[in-house]
DNA sequence: GAATCCATGTAATTGGTTACATGATTCA
DNA sequence: TGAATCATGTAACCAATTACATGGATTC
């Protein structure tokens, strides 16, 4: 009821951030980045649009979790480098310490496999073959990421206090899971072809 | 421009469905189900709200991909059993044969692990311990699903033309991935404790 | 000459979650 | 007595994707 009289300098206290925002905070905690930089980094691990990043950044800037400063460039457009404030650093820590929601799988291939019995043999084999291709690419991509990391960040990827450690363990995890998935696909392919040897 | 004169009985041709809708079609392809039934089935594999299911069903009913008939029950409220029409069956097949989007991981634990270096040791260990608990539950849950399936559906889970086959391969896949993830968590736990033996 | 990269944003739409409403039955 | 299950829905909200807009520099 006294909302008309709110003082203009009310300090922004606690703001609810969406999942992406925390990932962005995680990126700029490593080094100050432009919105475009953040997009490039995140894109390796999950699909993300630049527009989402800019929107999230502007919200967090308003909430004073990040600050930005203009950097003049020649040959390229100027960029606004964002870095964490103390409040931003707090926000990450609180988030990590807080409750964690369960993982959600969002995989159209799996949804299709759920109805695989419903499709003809040719389609089944094509679906699995496409997946195998994707998995092979994905594994190659992450193997080269791992090689890069081990080449450039000497030893730091073994120290839990360095960000290279976080990246290394996640790359390892993703590789392990993709390799399991690949094995599973190969077994499925064999099962399908052994049942209908003529149509392969 | 002649839209005012559209005939009232225009047959609904091709409708764009959301991912959930195809999953629902996959469920009712197995056996006629109420919205509530569908929710219970899907909930084992992904989080889903009944309200979403009813909404999707009513859209697909209007598009004549599914038909429903009221079933009178005693002791319980009546239910509307939905089943596939020929057009619905077509829609699944077209979808499976069409292009498949890449998987998207949506896992808050992984996002937190990305910034793990940023958190204190106690928080790190707690995060990993919680994940291990969840994984253990998840594996137990799917192991019992597998046991049930092998007990009730004799042999049918080995025939790619039966829906039990689809379920069996997906359960196997999920178990394989969860077990890999568990191993990874255990290794991470060891690494973290070996570096800070005092604070465990 | 066309496509891609760098760089920053706004606007509209879709997919999903949360909250709300209703009501009988069963179980602790 | 209070919570959970069965059963069907509507409405509001949040997260993410898609589309649009702009413009210089580089690469094919």
mmCIF file of N, CA, C and O in Angstrom, chain B residues 94-127:
data_model
loop_
_atom_site.group_PDB
_atom_site.id
_atom_site.type_symbol
_atom_site.label_atom_id
_atom_site.label_comp_id
_atom_site.label_asym_id
_atom_site.label_seq_id
_atom_site.Cartn_x
_atom_site.Cartn_y
_atom_site.Cartn_z
ATOM 1 N N UNK B 94 5.484 -41.463 -39.383
ATOM 2 C CA UNK B 94 6.117 -40.335 -40.060
ATOM 3 C C UNK B 94 7.154 -39.670 -39.159
ATOM 4 O O UNK B 94 8.248 -39.311 -39.593
ATOM 5 N N UNK B 95 6.780 -39.532 -37.913
ATOM 6 C CA UNK B 95 7.677 -38.876 -36.955
ATOM 7 C C UNK B 95 8.973 -39.668 -36.779
ATOM 8 O O UNK B 95 10.067 -39.103 -36.844
ATOM 9 N N UNK B 96 8.848 -40.990 -36.606
ATOM 10 C CA UNK B 96 10.043 -41.818 -36.405
ATOM 11 C C UNK B 96 10.929 -41.784 -37.647
ATOM 12 O O UNK B 96 12.154 -41.731 -37.550
ATOM 13 N N UNK B 97 10.296 -41.793 -38.812
ATOM 14 C CA UNK B 97 11.072 -41.812 -40.056
ATOM 15 C C UNK B 97 11.720 -40.458 -40.345
ATOM 16 O O UNK B 97 12.721 -40.386 -41.060
ATOM 17 N N UNK B 98 11.167 -39.396 -39.778
ATOM 18 C CA UNK B 98 11.670 -38.050 -40.044
ATOM 19 C C UNK B 98 12.965 -37.752 -39.315
ATOM 20 O O UNK B 98 13.494 -38.594 -38.596
ATOM 21 N N UNK B 99 13.501 -36.535 -39.507
ATOM 22 C CA UNK B 99 14.767 -36.160 -38.880
ATOM 23 C C UNK B 99 14.655 -36.097 -37.358
ATOM 24 O O UNK B 99 13.595 -35.783 -36.820
ATOM 25 N N UNK B 100 15.757 -36.397 -36.699
ATOM 26 C CA UNK B 100 15.781 -36.457 -35.230
ATOM 27 C C UNK B 100 16.671 -35.353 -34.686
ATOM 28 O O UNK B 100 17.804 -35.188 -35.133
ATOM 29 N N UNK B 101 16.167 -34.608 -33.733
ATOM 30 C CA UNK B 101 16.983 -33.548 -33.116
ATOM 31 C C UNK B 101 17.992 -34.175 -32.150
ATOM 32 O O UNK B 101 17.770 -35.258 -31.625
ATOM 33 N N UNK B 102 19.082 -33.467 -31.925
ATOM 34 C CA UNK B 102 20.114 -33.985 -31.038
ATOM 35 C C UNK B 102 19.675 -33.934 -29.581
ATOM 36 O O UNK B 102 18.879 -33.088 -29.204
ATOM 37 N N UNK B 103 20.220 -34.845 -28.774
ATOM 38 C CA UNK B 103 19.829 -34.879 -27.361
ATOM 39 C C UNK B 103 20.306 -33.638 -26.616
ATOM 40 O O UNK B 103 21.353 -33.069 -26.932
ATOM 41 N N UNK B 104 19.523 -33.223 -25.643
ATOM 42 C CA UNK B 104 19.874 -32.089 -24.796
ATOM 43 C C UNK B 104 19.902 -32.557 -23.350
ATOM 44 O O UNK B 104 18.932 -33.114 -22.853
ATOM 45 N N UNK B 105 21.050 -32.321 -22.718
ATOM 46 C CA UNK B 105 21.166 -32.713 -21.322
ATOM 47 C C UNK B 105 20.659 -31.590 -20.442
ATOM 48 O O UNK B 105 21.050 -30.454 -20.590
ATOM 49 N N UNK B 106 19.775 -31.929 -19.539
ATOM 50 C CA UNK B 106 19.206 -30.921 -18.652
ATOM 51 C C UNK B 106 19.378 -31.413 -17.231
ATOM 52 O O UNK B 106 18.502 -32.035 -16.664
ATOM 53 N N UNK B 107 20.552 -31.154 -16.679
ATOM 54 C CA UNK B 107 20.944 -31.775 -15.418
ATOM 55 C C UNK B 107 21.607 -30.724 -14.532
ATOM 56 O O UNK B 107 22.743 -30.323 -14.774
ATOM 57 N N UNK B 108 20.877 -30.299 -13.512
ATOM 58 C CA UNK B 108 21.392 -29.239 -12.651
ATOM 59 C C UNK B 108 22.687 -29.658 -11.956
ATOM 60 O O UNK B 108 23.568 -28.832 -11.716
ATOM 61 N N UNK B 109 22.799 -30.922 -11.653
ATOM 62 C CA UNK B 109 24.034 -31.417 -11.036
ATOM 63 C C UNK B 109 25.237 -31.124 -11.929
ATOM 64 O O UNK B 109 26.279 -30.665 -11.455
ATOM 65 N N UNK B 110 25.088 -31.381 -13.218
ATOM 66 C CA UNK B 110 26.179 -31.129 -14.158
ATOM 67 C C UNK B 110 26.500 -29.633 -14.213
ATOM 68 O O UNK B 110 27.667 -29.242 -14.236
ATOM 69 N N UNK B 111 25.471 -28.810 -14.224
ATOM 70 C CA UNK B 111 25.701 -27.358 -14.218
ATOM 71 C C UNK B 111 26.477 -26.935 -12.980
ATOM 72 O O UNK B 111 27.361 -26.088 -13.049
ATOM 73 N N UNK B 112 26.137 -27.537 -11.863
ATOM 74 C CA UNK B 112 26.852 -27.193 -10.627
ATOM 75 C C UNK B 112 28.286 -27.706 -10.691
ATOM 76 O O UNK B 112 29.217 -27.017 -10.236
ATOM 77 N N UNK B 113 28.466 -28.896 -11.242
ATOM 78 C CA UNK B 113 29.814 -29.459 -11.362
ATOM 79 C C UNK B 113 30.699 -28.550 -12.213
ATOM 80 O O UNK B 113 31.910 -28.466 -11.997
ATOM 81 N N UNK B 114 30.085 -27.872 -13.151
ATOM 82 C CA UNK B 114 30.802 -26.927 -14.010
ATOM 83 C C UNK B 114 31.473 -25.826 -13.176
ATOM 84 O O UNK B 114 32.518 -25.311 -13.543
ATOM 85 N N UNK B 115 30.858 -25.480 -12.072
ATOM 86 C CA UNK B 115 31.411 -24.458 -11.171
ATOM 87 C C UNK B 115 31.893 -25.050 -9.855
ATOM 88 O O UNK B 115 31.983 -24.353 -8.846
ATOM 89 N N UNK B 116 32.213 -26.326 -9.879
ATOM 90 C CA UNK B 116 32.557 -27.024 -8.639
ATOM 91 C C UNK B 116 33.797 -26.424 -7.975
ATOM 92 O O UNK B 116 33.875 -26.323 -6.746
ATOM 93 N N UNK B 117 34.750 -26.037 -8.791
ATOM 94 C CA UNK B 117 35.997 -25.443 -8.285
ATOM 95 C C UNK B 117 35.726 -24.186 -7.455
ATOM 96 O O UNK B 117 36.528 -23.799 -6.619
ATOM 97 N N UNK B 118 34.549 -23.603 -7.687
ATOM 98 C CA UNK B 118 34.195 -22.332 -7.065
ATOM 99 C C UNK B 118 33.625 -22.531 -5.664
ATOM 100 O O UNK B 118 33.481 -21.582 -4.899
ATOM 101 N N UNK B 119 33.297 -23.777 -5.306
ATOM 102 C CA UNK B 119 32.631 -24.056 -4.027
ATOM 103 C C UNK B 119 33.608 -24.663 -3.022
ATOM 104 O O UNK B 119 34.613 -25.258 -3.410
ATOM 105 N N UNK B 120 33.309 -24.502 -1.726
ATOM 106 C CA UNK B 120 34.176 -25.088 -0.689
ATOM 107 C C UNK B 120 34.047 -26.621 -0.650
ATOM 108 O O UNK B 120 33.046 -27.169 -1.095
ATOM 109 N N UNK B 121 35.025 -27.248 -0.081
ATOM 110 C CA UNK B 121 35.136 -28.704 -0.068
ATOM 111 C C UNK B 121 33.899 -29.420 0.493
ATOM 112 O O UNK B 121 33.438 -30.406 -0.084
ATOM 113 N N UNK B 122 33.354 -28.914 1.600
ATOM 114 C CA UNK B 122 32.194 -29.572 2.204
ATOM 115 C C UNK B 122 31.032 -29.629 1.220
ATOM 116 O O UNK B 122 30.354 -30.651 1.080
ATOM 117 N N UNK B 123 30.808 -28.524 0.545
ATOM 118 C CA UNK B 123 29.715 -28.441 -0.421
ATOM 119 C C UNK B 123 29.960 -29.399 -1.581
ATOM 120 O O UNK B 123 29.045 -30.093 -2.039
ATOM 121 N N UNK B 124 31.200 -29.455 -2.039
ATOM 122 C CA UNK B 124 31.534 -30.378 -3.127
ATOM 123 C C UNK B 124 31.167 -31.805 -2.754
ATOM 124 O O UNK B 124 30.492 -32.515 -3.523
ATOM 125 N N UNK B 125 31.615 -32.227 -1.591
ATOM 126 C CA UNK B 125 31.384 -33.615 -1.179
ATOM 127 C C UNK B 125 29.898 -33.898 -1.009
ATOM 128 O O UNK B 125 29.409 -34.973 -1.363
ATOM 129 N N UNK B 126 29.175 -32.911 -0.457
ATOM 130 C CA UNK B 126 27.739 -33.092 -0.258
ATOM 131 C C UNK B 126 27.023 -33.272 -1.593
ATOM 132 O O UNK B 126 26.171 -34.151 -1.758
ATOM 133 N N UNK B 127 27.406 -32.450 -2.547
ATOM 134 C CA UNK B 127 26.793 -32.513 -3.877
ATOM 135 C C UNK B 127 26.984 -33.899 -4.493
ATOM 136 O O UNK B 127 26.027 -34.518 -4.989
#
